[in-house]
mmCIF file of C-alpha atoms in Angstrom:
data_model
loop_
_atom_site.group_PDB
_atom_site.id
_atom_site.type_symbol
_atom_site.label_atom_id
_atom_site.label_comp_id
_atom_site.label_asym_id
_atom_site.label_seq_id
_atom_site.Cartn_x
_atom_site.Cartn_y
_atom_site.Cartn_z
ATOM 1 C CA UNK A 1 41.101 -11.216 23.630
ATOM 2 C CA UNK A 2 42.767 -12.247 20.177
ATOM 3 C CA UNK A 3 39.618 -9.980 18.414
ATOM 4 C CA UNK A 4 40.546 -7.256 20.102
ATOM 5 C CA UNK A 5 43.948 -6.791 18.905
ATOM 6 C CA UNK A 6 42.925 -8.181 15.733
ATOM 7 C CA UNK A 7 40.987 -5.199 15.818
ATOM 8 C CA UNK A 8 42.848 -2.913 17.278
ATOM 9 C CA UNK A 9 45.555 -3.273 15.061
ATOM 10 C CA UNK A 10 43.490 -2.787 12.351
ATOM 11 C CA UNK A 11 42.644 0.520 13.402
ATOM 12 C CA UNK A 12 46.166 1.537 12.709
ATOM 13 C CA UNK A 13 45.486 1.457 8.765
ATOM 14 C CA UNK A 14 42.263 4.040 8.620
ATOM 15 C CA UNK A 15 43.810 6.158 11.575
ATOM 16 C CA UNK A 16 46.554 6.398 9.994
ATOM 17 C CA UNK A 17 45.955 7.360 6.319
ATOM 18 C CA UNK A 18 42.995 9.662 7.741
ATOM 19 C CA UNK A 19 46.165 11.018 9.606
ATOM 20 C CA UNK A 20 48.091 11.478 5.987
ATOM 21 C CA UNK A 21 45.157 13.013 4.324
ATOM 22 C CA UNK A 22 44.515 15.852 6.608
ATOM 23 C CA UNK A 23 47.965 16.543 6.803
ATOM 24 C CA UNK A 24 48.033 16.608 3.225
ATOM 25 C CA UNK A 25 44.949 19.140 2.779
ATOM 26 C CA UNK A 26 46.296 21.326 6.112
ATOM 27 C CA UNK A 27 50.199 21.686 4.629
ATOM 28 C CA UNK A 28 50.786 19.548 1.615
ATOM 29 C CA UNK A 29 53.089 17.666 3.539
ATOM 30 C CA UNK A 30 52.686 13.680 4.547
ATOM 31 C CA UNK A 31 55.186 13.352 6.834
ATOM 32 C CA UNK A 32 57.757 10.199 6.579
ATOM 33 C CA UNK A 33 56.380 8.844 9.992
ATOM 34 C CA UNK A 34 53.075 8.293 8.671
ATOM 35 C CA UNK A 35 54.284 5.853 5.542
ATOM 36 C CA UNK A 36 56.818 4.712 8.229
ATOM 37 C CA UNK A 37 54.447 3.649 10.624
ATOM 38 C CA UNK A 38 51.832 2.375 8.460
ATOM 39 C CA UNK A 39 55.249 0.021 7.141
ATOM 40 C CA UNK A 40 55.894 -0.957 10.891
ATOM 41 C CA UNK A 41 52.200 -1.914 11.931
ATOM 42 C CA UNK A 42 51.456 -3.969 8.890
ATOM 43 C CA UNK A 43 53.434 -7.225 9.771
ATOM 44 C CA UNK A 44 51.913 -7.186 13.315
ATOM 45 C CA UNK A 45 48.185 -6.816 12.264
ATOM 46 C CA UNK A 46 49.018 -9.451 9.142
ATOM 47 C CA UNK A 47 50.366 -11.578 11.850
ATOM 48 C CA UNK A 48 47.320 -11.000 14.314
ATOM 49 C CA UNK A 49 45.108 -11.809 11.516
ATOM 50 C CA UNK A 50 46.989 -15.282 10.268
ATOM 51 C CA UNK A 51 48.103 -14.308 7.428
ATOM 52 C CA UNK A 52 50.553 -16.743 5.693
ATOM 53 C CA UNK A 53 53.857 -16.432 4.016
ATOM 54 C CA UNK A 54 52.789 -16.393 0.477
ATOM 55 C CA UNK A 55 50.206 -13.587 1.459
ATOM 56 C CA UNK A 56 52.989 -11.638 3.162
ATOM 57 C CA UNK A 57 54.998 -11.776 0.332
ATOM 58 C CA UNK A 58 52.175 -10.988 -1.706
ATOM 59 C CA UNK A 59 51.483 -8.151 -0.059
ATOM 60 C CA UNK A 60 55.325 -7.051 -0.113
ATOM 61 C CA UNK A 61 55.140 -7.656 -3.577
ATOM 62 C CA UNK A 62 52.133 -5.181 -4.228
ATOM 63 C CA UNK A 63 53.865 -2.365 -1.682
ATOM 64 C CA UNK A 64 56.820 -2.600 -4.099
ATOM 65 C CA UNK A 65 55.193 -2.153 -6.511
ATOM 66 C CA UNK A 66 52.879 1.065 -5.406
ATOM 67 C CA UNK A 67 56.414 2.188 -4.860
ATOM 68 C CA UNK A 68 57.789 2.296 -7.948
ATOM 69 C CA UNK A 69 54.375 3.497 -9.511
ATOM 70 C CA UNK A 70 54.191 6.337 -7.154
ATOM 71 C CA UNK A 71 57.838 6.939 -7.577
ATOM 72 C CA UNK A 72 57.087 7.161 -11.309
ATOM 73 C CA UNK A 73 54.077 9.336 -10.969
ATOM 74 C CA UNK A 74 56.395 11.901 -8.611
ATOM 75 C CA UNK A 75 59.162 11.481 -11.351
ATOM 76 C CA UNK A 76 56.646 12.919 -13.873
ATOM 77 C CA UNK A 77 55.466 15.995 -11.730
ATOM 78 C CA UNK A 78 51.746 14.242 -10.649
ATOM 79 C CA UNK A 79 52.313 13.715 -7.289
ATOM 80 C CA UNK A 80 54.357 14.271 -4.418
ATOM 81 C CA UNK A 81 57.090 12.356 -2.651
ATOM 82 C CA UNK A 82 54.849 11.790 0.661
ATOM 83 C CA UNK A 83 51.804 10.889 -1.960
ATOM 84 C CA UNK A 84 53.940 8.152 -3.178
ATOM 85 C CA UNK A 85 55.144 6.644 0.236
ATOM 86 C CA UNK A 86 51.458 7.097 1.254
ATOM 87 C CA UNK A 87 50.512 4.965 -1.635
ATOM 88 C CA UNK A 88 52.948 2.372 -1.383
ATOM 89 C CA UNK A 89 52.528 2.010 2.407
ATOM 90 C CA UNK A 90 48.562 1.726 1.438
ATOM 91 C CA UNK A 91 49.019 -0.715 -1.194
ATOM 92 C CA UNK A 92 51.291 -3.105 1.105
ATOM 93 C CA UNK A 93 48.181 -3.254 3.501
ATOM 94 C CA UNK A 94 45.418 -3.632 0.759
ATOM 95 C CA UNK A 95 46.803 -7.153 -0.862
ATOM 96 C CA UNK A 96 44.823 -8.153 -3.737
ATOM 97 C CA UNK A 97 42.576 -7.927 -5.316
ATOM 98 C CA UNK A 98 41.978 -4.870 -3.250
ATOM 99 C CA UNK A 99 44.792 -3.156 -4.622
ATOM 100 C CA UNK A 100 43.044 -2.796 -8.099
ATOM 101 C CA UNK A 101 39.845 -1.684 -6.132
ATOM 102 C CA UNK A 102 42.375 1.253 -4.632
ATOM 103 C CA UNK A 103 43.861 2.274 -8.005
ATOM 104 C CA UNK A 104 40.265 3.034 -9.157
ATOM 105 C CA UNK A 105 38.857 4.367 -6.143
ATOM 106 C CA UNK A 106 41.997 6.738 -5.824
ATOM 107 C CA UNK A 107 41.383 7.657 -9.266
ATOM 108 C CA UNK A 108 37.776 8.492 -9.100
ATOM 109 C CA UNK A 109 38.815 10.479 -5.789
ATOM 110 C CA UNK A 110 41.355 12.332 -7.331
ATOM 111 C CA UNK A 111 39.571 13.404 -10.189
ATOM 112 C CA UNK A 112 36.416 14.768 -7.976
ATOM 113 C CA UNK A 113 39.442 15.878 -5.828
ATOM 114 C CA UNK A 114 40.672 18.329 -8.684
ATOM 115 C CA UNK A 115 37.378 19.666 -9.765
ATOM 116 C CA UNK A 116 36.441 20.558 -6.461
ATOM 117 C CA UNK A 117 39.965 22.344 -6.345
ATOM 118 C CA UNK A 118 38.800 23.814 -9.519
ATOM 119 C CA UNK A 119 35.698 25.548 -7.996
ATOM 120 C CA UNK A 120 37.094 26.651 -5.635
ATOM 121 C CA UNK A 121 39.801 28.462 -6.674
ATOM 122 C CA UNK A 122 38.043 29.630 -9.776
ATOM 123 C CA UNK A 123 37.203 33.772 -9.899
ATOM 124 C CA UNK A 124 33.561 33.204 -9.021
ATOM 125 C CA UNK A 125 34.253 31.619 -5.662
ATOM 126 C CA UNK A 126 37.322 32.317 -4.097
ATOM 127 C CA UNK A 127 36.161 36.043 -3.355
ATOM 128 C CA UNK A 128 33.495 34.066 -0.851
ATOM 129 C CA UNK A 129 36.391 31.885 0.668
ATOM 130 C CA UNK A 130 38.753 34.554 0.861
ATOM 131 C CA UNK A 131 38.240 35.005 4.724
ATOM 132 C CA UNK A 132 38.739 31.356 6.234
ATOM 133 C CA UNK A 133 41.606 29.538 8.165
ATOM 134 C CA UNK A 134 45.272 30.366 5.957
ATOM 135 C CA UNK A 135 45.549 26.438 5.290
ATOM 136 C CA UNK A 136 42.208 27.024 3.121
ATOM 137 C CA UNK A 137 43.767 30.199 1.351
ATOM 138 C CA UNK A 138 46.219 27.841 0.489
ATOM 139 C CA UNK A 139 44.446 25.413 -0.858
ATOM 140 C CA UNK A 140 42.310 27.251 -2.637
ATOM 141 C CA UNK A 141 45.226 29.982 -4.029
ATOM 142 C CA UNK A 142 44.906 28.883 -7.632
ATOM 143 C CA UNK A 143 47.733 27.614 -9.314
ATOM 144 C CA UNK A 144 48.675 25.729 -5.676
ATOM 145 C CA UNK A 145 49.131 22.242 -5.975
ATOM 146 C CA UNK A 146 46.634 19.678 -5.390
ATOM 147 C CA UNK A 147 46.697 17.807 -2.159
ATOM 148 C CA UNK A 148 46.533 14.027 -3.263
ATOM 149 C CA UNK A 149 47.124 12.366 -0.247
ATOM 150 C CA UNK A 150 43.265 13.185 0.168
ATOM 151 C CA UNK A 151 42.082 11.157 -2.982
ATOM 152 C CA UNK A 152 44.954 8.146 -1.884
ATOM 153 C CA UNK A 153 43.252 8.004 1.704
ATOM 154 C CA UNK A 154 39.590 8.062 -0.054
ATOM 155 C CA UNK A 155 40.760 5.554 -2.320
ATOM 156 C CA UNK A 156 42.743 3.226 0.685
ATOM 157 C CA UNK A 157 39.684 3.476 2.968
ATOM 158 C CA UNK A 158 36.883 2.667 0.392
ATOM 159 C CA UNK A 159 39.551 -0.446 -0.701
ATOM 160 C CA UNK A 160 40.138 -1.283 2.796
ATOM 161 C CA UNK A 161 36.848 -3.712 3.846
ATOM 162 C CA UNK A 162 38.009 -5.873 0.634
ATOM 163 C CA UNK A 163 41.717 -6.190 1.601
ATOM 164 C CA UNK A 164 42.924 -9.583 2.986
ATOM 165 C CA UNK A 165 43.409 -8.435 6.815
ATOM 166 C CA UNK A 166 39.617 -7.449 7.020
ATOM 167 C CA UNK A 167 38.611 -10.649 5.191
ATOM 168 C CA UNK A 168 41.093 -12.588 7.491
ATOM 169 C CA UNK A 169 40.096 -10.842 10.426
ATOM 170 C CA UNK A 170 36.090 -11.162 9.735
ATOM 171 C CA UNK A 171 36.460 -15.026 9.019
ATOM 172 C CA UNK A 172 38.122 -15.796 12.531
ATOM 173 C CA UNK A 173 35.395 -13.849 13.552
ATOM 174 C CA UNK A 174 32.958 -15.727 11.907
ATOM 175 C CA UNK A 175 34.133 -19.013 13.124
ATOM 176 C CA UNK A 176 34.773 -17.660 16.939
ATOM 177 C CA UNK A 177 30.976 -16.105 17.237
ATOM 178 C CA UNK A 178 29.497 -19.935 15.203
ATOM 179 C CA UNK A 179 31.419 -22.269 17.701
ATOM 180 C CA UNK A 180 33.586 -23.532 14.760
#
């Protein structure tokens, strides 16, 4: 019974940031209640997963930081304010060393992110894309900015099987399934 809300909690994290990105690509707008509720489930799936007080406060530690990086980032015209409370709410689940892993996944997504962007709204393609949903025309409309919640979620989810709750989560499973 404990596995299953182990697990189920977990779910919140990829549900959740999947949530954020497609928001992101559909109206380049992560809403508050995404980072809000990504915030609110973390200390009961830490909890389910027994994570102690220095990892809590590790993990605290990291989302402040994400914070103030992503606040810095928005300050210099990179990102957006929902990218940044996206990334901060990410990094407070991640822990480390998964946190580095997300930096440089979420940099390798973002850069593929903008080249794709590139293509597309470049003169030699957009006449072929011209007729799809309007969220597409806006994405592609060049000179639009670049939805970045997309590369944070690619870069969250590949950094997510590393992150303490997963390893936590995987060991009691480990030790339930061996008869430890």
């Amino acid at each position: 019974m404990l596995h299953a809300l182990q697990i189920a909690l977990l779910l919140i994290f990829p549900v959740l940031v999947t949530v954020g990105a497609l928001r992101d690509l559909t109206s380049f707008i992560i809403p508050n209640w995404i980072s809000l509720a990504l915030i609110a489930g973390f200390a009961p799936a830490a909890l389910a997963a027994g994570l102690g007080p220095a990892e809590l406060g590790m993990h605290a530690g990291l989302g402040a930081a994400g914070l103030v990086l992503g606040m810095g980032m928005f300050a210099a015209g990179w990102i957006g304010g929902g990218d940044a409370k996206l990334f901060a709410a990410a990094a407070l689940w991640l822990g480390w060393p998964a946190c580095a892993s997300f930096a440089a996944f979420t940099g390798l997504a973002g850069g593929g992110l903008a080249l794709g962007l590139l293509a597309l709204r470049s003169a030699w393609v957009r006449p072929y894309i011209m007729n799809g949903p309007a969220w597409f025309g806006r994405l592609t409309a060049p000179g639009e900015n670049v939805p970045y919640g997309v590369a944070i979620a690619v870069g969250a989810l590949a950094a997510f099987p590393g992150g303490d709750l997963m390893r936590a989560v995987s060991q009691v499973s480990e030790a339930a399934f061996s008869g430890r």
